[in-house]
GROMACS .gro file of C-alpha atoms in nm:
model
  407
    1UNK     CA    1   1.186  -1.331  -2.619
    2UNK     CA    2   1.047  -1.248  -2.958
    3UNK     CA    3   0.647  -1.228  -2.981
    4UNK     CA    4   0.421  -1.206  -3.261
    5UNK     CA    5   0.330  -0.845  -3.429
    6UNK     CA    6   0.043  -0.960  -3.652
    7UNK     CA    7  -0.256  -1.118  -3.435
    8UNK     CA    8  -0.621  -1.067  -3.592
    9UNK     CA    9  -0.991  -1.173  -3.519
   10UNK     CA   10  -1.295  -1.208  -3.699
   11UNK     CA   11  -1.633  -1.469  -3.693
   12UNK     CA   12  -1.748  -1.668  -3.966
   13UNK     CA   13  -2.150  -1.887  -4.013
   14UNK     CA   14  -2.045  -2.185  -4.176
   15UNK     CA   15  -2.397  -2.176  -4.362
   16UNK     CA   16  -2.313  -2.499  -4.576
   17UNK     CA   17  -2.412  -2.632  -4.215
   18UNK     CA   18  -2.729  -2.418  -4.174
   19UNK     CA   19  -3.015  -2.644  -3.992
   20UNK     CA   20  -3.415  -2.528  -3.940
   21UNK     CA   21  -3.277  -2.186  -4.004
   22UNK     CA   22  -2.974  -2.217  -3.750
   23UNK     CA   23  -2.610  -2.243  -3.852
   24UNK     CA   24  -2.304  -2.287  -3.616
   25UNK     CA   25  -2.066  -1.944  -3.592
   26UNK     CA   26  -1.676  -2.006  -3.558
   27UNK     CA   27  -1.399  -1.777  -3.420
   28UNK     CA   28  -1.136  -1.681  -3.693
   29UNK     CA   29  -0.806  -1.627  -3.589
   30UNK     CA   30  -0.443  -1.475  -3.813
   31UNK     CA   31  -0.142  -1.526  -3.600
   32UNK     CA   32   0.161  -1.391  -3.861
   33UNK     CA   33  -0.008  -1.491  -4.162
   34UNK     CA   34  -0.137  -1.846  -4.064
   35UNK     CA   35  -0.508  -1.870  -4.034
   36UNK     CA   36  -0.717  -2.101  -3.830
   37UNK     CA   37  -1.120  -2.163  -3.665
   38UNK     CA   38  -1.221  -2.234  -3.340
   39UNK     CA   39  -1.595  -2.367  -3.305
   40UNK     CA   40  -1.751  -2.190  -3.054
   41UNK     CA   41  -1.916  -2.471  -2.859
   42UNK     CA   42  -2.178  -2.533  -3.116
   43UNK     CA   43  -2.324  -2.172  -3.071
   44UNK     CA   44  -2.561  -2.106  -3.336
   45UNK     CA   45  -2.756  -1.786  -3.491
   46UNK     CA   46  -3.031  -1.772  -3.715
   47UNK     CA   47  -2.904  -1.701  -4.029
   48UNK     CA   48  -3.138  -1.432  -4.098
   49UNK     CA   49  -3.032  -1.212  -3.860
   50UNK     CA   50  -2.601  -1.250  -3.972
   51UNK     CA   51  -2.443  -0.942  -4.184
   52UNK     CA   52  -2.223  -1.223  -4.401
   53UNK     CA   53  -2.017  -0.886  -4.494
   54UNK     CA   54  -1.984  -0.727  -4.148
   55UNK     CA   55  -1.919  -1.056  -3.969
   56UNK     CA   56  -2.134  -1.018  -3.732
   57UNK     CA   57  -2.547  -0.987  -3.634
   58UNK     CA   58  -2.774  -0.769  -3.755
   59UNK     CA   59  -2.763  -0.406  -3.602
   60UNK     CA   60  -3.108  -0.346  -3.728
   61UNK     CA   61  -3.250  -0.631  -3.528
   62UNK     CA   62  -3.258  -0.740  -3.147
   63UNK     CA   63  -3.141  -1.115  -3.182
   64UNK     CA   64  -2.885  -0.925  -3.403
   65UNK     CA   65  -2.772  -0.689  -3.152
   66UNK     CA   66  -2.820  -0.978  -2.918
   67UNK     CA   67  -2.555  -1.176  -3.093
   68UNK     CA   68  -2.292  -0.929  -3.086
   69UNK     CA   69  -2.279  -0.838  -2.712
   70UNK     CA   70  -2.195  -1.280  -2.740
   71UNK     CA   71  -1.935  -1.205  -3.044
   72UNK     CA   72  -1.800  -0.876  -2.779
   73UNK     CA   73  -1.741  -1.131  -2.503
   74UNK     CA   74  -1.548  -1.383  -2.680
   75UNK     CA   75  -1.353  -1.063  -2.886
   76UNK     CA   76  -1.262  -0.946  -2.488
   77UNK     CA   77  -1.159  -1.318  -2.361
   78UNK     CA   78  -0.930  -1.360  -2.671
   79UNK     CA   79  -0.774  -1.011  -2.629
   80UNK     CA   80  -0.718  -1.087  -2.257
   81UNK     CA   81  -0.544  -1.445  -2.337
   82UNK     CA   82  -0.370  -1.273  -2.633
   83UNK     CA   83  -0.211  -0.996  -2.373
   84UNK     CA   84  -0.141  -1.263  -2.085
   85UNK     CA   85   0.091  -1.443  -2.296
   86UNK     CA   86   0.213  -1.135  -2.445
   87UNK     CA   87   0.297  -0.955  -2.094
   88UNK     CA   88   0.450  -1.305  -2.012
   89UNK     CA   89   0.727  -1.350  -2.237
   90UNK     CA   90   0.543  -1.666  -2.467
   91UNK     CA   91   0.600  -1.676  -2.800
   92UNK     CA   92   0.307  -1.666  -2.922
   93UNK     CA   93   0.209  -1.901  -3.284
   94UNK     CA   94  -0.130  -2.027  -3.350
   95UNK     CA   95  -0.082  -2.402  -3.150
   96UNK     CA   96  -0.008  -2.134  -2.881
   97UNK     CA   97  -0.258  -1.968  -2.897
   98UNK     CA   98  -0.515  -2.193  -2.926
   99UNK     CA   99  -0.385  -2.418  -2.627
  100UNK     CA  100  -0.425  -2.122  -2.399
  101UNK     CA  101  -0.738  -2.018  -2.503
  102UNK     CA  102  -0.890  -2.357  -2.518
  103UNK     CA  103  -0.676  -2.513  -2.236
  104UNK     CA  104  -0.545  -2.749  -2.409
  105UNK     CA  105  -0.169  -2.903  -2.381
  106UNK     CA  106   0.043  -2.876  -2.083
  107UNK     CA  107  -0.169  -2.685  -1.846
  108UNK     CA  108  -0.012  -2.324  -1.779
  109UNK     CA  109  -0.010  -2.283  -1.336
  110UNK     CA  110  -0.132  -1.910  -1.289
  111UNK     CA  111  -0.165  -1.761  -0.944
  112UNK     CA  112  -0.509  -1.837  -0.889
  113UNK     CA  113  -0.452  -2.223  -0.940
  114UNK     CA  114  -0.213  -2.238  -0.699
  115UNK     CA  115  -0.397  -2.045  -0.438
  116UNK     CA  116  -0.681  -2.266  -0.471
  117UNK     CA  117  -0.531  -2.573  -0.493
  118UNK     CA  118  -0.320  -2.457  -0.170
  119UNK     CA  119  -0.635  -2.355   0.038
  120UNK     CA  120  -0.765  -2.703  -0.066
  121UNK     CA  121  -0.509  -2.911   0.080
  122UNK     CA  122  -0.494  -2.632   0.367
  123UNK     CA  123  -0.886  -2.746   0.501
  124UNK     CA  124  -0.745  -3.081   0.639
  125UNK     CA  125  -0.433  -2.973   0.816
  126UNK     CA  126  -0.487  -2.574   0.920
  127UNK     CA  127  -0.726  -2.415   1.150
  128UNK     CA  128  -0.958  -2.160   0.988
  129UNK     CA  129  -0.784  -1.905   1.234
  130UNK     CA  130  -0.468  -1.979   1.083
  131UNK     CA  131  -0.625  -2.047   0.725
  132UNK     CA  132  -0.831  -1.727   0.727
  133UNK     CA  133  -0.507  -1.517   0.693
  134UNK     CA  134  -0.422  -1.667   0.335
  135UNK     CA  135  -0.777  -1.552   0.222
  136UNK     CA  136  -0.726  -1.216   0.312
  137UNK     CA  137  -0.324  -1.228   0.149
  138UNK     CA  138  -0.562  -1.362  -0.154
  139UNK     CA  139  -0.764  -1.024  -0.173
  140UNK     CA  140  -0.507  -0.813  -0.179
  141UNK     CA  141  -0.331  -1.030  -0.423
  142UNK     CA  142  -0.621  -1.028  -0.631
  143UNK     CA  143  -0.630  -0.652  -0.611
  144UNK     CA  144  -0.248  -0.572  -0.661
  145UNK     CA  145  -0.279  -0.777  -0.997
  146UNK     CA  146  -0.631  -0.587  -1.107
  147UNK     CA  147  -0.393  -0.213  -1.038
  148UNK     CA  148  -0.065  -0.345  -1.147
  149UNK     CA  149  -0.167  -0.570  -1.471
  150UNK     CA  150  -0.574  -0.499  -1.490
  151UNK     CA  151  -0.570  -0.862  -1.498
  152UNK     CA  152  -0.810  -1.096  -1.233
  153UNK     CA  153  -0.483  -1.381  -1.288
  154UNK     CA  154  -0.100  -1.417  -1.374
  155UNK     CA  155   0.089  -1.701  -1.482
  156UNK     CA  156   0.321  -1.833  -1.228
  157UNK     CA  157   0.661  -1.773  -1.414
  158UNK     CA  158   0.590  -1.436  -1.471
  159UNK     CA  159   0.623  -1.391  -1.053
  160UNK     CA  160   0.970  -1.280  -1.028
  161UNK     CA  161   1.161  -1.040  -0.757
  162UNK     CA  162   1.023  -0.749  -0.886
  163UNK     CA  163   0.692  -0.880  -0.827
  164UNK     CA  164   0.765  -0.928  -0.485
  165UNK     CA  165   0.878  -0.603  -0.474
  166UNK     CA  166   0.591  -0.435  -0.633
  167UNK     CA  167   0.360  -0.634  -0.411
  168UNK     CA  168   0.499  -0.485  -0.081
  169UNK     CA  169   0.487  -0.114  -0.253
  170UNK     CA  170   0.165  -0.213  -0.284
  171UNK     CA  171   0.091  -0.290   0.090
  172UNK     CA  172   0.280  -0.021   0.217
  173UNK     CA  173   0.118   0.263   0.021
  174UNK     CA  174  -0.242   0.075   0.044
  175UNK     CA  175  -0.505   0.267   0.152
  176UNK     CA  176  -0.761   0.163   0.350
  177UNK     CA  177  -1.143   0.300   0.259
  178UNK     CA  178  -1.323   0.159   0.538
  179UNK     CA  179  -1.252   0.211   0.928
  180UNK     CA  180  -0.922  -0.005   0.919
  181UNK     CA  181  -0.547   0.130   0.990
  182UNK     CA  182  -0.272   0.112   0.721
  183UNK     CA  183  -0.108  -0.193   0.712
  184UNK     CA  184   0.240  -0.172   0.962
  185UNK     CA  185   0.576  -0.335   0.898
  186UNK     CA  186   0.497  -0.647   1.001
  187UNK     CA  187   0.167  -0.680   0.918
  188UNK     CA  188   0.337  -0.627   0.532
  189UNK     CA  189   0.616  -0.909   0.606
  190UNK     CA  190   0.285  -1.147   0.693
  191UNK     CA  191   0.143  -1.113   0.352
  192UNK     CA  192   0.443  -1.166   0.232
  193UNK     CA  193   0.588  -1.484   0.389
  194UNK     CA  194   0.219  -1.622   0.278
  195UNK     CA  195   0.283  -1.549  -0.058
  196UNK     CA  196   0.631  -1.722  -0.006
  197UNK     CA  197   0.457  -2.037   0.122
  198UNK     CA  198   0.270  -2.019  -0.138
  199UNK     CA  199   0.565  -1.996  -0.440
  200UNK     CA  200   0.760  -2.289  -0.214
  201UNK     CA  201   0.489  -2.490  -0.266
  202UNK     CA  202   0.462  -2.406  -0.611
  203UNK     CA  203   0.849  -2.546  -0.650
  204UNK     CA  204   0.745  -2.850  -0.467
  205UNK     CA  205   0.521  -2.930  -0.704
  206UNK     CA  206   0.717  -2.856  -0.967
  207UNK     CA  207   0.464  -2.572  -1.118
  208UNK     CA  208   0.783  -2.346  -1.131
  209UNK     CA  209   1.125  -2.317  -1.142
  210UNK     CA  210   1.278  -2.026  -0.986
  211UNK     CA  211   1.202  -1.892  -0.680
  212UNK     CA  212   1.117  -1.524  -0.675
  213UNK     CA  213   1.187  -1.483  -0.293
  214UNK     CA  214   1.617  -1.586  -0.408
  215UNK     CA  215   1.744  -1.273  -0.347
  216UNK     CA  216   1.436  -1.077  -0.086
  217UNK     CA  217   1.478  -1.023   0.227
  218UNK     CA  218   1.229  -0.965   0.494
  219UNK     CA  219   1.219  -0.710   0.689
  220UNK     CA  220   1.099  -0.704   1.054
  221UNK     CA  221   1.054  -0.428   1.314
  222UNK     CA  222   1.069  -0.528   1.674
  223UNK     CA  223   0.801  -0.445   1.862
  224UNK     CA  224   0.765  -0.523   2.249
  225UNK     CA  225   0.448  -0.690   2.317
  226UNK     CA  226   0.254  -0.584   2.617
  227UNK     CA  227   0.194  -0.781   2.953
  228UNK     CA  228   0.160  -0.748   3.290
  229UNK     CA  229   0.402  -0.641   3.590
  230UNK     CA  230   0.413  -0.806   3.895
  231UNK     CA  231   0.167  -0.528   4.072
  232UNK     CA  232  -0.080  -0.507   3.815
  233UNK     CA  233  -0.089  -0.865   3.798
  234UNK     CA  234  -0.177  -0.875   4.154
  235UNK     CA  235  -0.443  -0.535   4.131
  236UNK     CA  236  -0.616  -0.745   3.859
  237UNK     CA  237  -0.631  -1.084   4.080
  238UNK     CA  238  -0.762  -0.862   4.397
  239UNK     CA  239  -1.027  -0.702   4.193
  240UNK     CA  240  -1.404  -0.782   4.243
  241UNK     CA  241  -1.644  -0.653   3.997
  242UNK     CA  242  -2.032  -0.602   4.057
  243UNK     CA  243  -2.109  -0.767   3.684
  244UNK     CA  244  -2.127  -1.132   3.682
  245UNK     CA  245  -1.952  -1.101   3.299
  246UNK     CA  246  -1.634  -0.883   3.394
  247UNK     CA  247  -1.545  -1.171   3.696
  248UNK     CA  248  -1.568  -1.447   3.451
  249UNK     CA  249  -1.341  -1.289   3.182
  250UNK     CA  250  -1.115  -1.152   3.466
  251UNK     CA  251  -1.050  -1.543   3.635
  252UNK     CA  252  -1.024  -1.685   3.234
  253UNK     CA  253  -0.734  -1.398   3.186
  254UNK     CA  254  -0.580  -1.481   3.561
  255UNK     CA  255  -0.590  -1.887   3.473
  256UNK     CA  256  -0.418  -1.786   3.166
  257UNK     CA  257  -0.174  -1.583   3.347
  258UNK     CA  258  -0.059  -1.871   3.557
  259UNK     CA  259  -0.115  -2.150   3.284
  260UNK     CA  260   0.035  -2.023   2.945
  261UNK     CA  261  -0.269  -2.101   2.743
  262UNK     CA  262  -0.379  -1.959   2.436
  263UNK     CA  263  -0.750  -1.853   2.441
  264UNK     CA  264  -0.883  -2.179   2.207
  265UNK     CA  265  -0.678  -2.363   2.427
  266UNK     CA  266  -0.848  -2.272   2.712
  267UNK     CA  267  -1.190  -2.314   2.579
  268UNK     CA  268  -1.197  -2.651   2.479
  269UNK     CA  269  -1.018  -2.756   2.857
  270UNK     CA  270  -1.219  -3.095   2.972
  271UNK     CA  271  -1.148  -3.303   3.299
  272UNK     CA  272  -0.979  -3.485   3.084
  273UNK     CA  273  -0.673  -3.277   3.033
  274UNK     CA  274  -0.622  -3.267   3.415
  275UNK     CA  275  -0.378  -3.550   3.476
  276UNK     CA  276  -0.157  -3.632   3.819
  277UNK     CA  277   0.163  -3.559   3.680
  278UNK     CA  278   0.527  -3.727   3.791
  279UNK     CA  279   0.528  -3.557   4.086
  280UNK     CA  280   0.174  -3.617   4.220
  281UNK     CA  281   0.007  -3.330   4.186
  282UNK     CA  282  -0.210  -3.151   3.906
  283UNK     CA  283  -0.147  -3.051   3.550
  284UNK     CA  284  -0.255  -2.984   3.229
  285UNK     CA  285  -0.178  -3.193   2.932
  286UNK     CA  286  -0.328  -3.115   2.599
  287UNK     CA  287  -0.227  -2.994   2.251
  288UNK     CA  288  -0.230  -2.660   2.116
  289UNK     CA  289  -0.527  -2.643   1.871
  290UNK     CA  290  -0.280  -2.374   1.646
  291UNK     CA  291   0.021  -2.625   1.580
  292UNK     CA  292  -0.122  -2.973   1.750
  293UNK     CA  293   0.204  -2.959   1.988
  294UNK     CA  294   0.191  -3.141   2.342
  295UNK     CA  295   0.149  -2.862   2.613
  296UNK     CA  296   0.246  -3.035   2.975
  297UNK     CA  297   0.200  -2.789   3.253
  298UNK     CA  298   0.221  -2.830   3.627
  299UNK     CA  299  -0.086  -2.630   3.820
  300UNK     CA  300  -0.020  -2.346   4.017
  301UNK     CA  301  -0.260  -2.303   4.290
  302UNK     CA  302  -0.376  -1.985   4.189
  303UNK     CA  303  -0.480  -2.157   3.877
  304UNK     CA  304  -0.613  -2.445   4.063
  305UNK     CA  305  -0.826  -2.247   4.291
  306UNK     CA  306  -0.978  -2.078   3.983
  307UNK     CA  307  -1.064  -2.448   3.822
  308UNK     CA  308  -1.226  -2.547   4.151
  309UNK     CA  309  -1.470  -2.218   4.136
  310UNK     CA  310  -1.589  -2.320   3.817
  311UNK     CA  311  -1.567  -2.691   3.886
  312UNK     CA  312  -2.000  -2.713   3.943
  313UNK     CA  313  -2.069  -2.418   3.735
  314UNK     CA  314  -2.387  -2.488   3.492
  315UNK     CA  315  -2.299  -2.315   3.196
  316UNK     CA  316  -1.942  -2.554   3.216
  317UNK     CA  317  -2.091  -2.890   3.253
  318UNK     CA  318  -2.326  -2.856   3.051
  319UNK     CA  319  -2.079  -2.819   2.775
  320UNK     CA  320  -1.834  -3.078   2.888
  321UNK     CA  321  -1.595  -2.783   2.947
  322UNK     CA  322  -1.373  -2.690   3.241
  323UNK     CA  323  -1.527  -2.336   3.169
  324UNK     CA  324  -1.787  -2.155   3.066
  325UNK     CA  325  -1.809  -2.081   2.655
  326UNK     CA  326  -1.763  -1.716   2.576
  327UNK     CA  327  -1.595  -1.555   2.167
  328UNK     CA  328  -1.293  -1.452   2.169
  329UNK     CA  329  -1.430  -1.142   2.064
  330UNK     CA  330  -1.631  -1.056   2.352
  331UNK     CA  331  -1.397  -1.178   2.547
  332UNK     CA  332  -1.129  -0.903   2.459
  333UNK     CA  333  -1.415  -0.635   2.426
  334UNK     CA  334  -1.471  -0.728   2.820
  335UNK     CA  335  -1.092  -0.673   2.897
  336UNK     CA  336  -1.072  -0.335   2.767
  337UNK     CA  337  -1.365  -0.243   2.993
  338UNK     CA  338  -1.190  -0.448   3.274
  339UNK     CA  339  -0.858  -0.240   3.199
  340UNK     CA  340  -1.052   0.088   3.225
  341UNK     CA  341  -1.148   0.041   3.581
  342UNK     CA  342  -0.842  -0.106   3.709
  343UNK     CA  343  -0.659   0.165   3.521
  344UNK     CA  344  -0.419  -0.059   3.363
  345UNK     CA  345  -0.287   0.131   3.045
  346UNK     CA  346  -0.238  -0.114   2.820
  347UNK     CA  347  -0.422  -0.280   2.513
  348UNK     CA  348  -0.504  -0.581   2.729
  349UNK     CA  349  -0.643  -0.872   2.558
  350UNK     CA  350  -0.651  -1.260   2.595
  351UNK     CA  351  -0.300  -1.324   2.427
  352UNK     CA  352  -0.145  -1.072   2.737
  353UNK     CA  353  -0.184  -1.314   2.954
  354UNK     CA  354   0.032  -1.556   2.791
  355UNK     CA  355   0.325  -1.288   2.755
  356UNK     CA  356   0.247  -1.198   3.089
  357UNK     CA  357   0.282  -1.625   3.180
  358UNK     CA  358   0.635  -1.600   2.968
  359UNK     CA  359   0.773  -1.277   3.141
  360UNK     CA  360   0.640  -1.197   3.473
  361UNK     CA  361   0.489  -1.518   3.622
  362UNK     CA  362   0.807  -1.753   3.506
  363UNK     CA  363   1.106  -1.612   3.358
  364UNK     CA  364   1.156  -1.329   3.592
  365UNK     CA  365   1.076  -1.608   3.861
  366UNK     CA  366   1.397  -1.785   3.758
  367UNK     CA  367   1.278  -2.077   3.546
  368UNK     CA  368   1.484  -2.136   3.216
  369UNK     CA  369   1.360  -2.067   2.911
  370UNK     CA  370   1.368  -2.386   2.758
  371UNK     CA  371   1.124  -2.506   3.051
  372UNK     CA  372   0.872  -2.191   2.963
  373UNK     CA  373   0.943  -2.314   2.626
  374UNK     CA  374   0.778  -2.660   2.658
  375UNK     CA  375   0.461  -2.518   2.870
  376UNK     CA  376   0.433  -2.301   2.587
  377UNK     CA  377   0.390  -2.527   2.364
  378UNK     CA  378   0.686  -2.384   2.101
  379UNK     CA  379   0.885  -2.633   1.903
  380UNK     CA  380   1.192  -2.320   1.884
  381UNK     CA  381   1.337  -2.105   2.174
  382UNK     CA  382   1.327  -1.803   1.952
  383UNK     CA  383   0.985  -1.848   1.951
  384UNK     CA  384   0.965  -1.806   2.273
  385UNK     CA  385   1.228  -1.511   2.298
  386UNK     CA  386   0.938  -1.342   2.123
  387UNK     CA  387   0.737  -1.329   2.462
  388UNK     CA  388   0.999  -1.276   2.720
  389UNK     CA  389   1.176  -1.000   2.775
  390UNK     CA  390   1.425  -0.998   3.055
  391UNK     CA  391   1.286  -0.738   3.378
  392UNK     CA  392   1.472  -0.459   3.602
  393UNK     CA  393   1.388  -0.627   3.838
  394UNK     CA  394   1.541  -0.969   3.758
  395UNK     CA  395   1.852  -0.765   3.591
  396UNK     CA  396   1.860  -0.661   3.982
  397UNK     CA  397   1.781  -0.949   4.173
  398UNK     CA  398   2.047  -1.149   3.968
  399UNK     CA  399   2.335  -0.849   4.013
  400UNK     CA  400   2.259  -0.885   4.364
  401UNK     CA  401   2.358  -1.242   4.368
  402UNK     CA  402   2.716  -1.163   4.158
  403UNK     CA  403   2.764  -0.872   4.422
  404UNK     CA  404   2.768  -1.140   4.705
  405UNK     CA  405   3.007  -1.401   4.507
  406UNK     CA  406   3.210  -1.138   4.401
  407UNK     CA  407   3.252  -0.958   4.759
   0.00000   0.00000   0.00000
């Protein structure tokens, strides 16, 4: 697309408008020959202190030199709106022009709009867990433009494929300068599906076109999260620890284990998520805080006994809670201590316990997946495929059943 070749800039005081010593200062523009002003919202210099032939203050003076660090800023804000629509394809004329640099006309969507606009609606329907995550995609963002473009914004039809592309080069080979690990696979393919969400909604609203994620394809790596066998399931529950702290943590993880619930979940438990189910006895029914989906779960006793040790407990009641309040954080700083001395070698933290609900506690105890499914809380299977992964020893126990039909 052609652009323009000839693009000047000077300032002019209009002094037939000079008032108690003051006159008002406009922007002079040449776009291919055609010339054109632009008041600069009625800023005004004492006329004593303007070089009529420099066009510009006074070196020899301080409100002189004063003036032209102003006349610098506007000279770098017209050079930066000159090179966005340069770097984006617009032809660029003086109507242009001056519509981008005074935002006038159809409005022009950048990156930053969108983002904004997206974490504004976001507030009312996401989490801050959940909503968190597109700040941090928004810093990196942010800094990928400021290497790639040394730009703080982009328009939105200037993100194509290869900015997709570039963008994951750009997590890949990002280095970290404080204590944090590079970014993995799939921590990559996060940022990215954000940013995807993000041009989708852009589409929606009819702020663009094309979609830049057409022709991409994510890429995931399939990593085995960790949970707990049968026998350190059991070397956890048996376990009695001399600090008040580490039993507390230890029956919120077992609960967990036998419940399916996510940590928030958990937390926020009142007597009035314990219902008498269809067939008379106890069970949770709540929603998950994450995705607002009915969770119905039928009590197992081990998780029942655990309620009924915390059923009087102060520090519950007096937050109208089935348990005790403790972060998330501490929480999974207190299971890598509790790990240590049971000498369970694995990165055990609150989330484990719902794996270990998934694998060990019902899938390898024979019920279906579509059942674990529902206590989960997941609106897909594969979602739940994600957590379960099929045991020796149920590849054994259900062999042994085929020997016997088969002999």
């Amino acid at each position: 697309m052609k652009t323009t070749s000839t693009f000047g800039v000077h300032f002019k005081v209009r002094t037939e408008r000079t008032k108690d010593g003051k006159a008002p200062v406009f922007l002079g523009l040449v776009i291919n020959g055609e010339k054109s002003y632009i008041s600069l919202k009625n800023y005004q210099v004492d006329v004593k202190h303007w070089d009529k032939d420099k066009g510009s203050g006074k070196r020899t003076s301080t409100e002189g030199r004063r003036i032209n660090e102003y006349l610098d800023e506007v000279r770098v804000k017209v050079r930066d709106c000159y090179q966005d629509l340069l770097s984006n394809g617009r032809t660029i004329s003086m109507e242009t022009f001056k519509d981008a640099f005074l935002g006038n006309g159809d409005p022009e969507y950048t990156l930053n709009k969108l983002m904004a606009y997206h974490n504004e609606q976001a507030k009312t329907v996401l989490e801050w867990s959940t909503l968190k995550h597109y700040y941090v995609t928004q810093r990196y963002l942010e800094k990928f433009l400021q290497g790639q473009f040394k730009k703080k914004d982009i328009f939105l039809h200037a993100i194509n494929y290869k900015f997709v592309v570039d963008f994951e080069c750009y997590l890949r080979n990002h280095k970290p300068i404080d204590h944090q690990k590079p970014m993995n696979n799939n921590g990559v393919m996060k940022h990215l599906i954000r940013l995807r969400k993000l041009t989708n909604l852009a589409i929606k609203l009819e702020w663009i076109k094309n979609d830049p994620f057409k022709n991409y394809k994510f890429k995931y790596q399939k990593i085995e999260k960790d949970f707990l066998t049968e026998k350190e399931l059991q070397k956890l529950e048996k376990k009695s620890f001399m600090v008040d702290r580490l039993n507390m943590v230890k029956d919120l993880f077992v609960f967990c284990c036998y419940t399916g619930l996510a940590y928030v979940d958990v937390m926020n438990l009142t007597s009035d998520h314990i219902i008498t189910g269809i067939d008379n006895g106890r069970w949770i029914k709540t929603f998950r805080q994450k995705t607002l989906t009915p969770v119905n779960t039928p009590l197992l006793p081990k998780a029942q006994a655990i309620l009924q040790k915390y059923a009087d407990d102060p520090r519950a009641t007096a937050n109208k809670r089935l348990f005790p309040s403790l972060s998330n954080q501490k929480v999974n700083s207190y299971l890598k201590e509790i790990a240590d001395i049971c000498e369970i070698k694995k990165n055990l933290t609150f989330h484990v316990a719902r794996h270990t609900f998934a694998t060990t506690v019902t899938l390898s105890n024979g019920v279906p997946i579509e059942t674990v499914s529902k206590m989960l809380g997941h609106t897909k299977i594969a979602t739940t495929q994600i957590y379960a992964r099929v045991l020796e020893k149920k590849i054994s126990d259900d062999m042994a059943k085929l020997r016997l039909k088969l002999g």
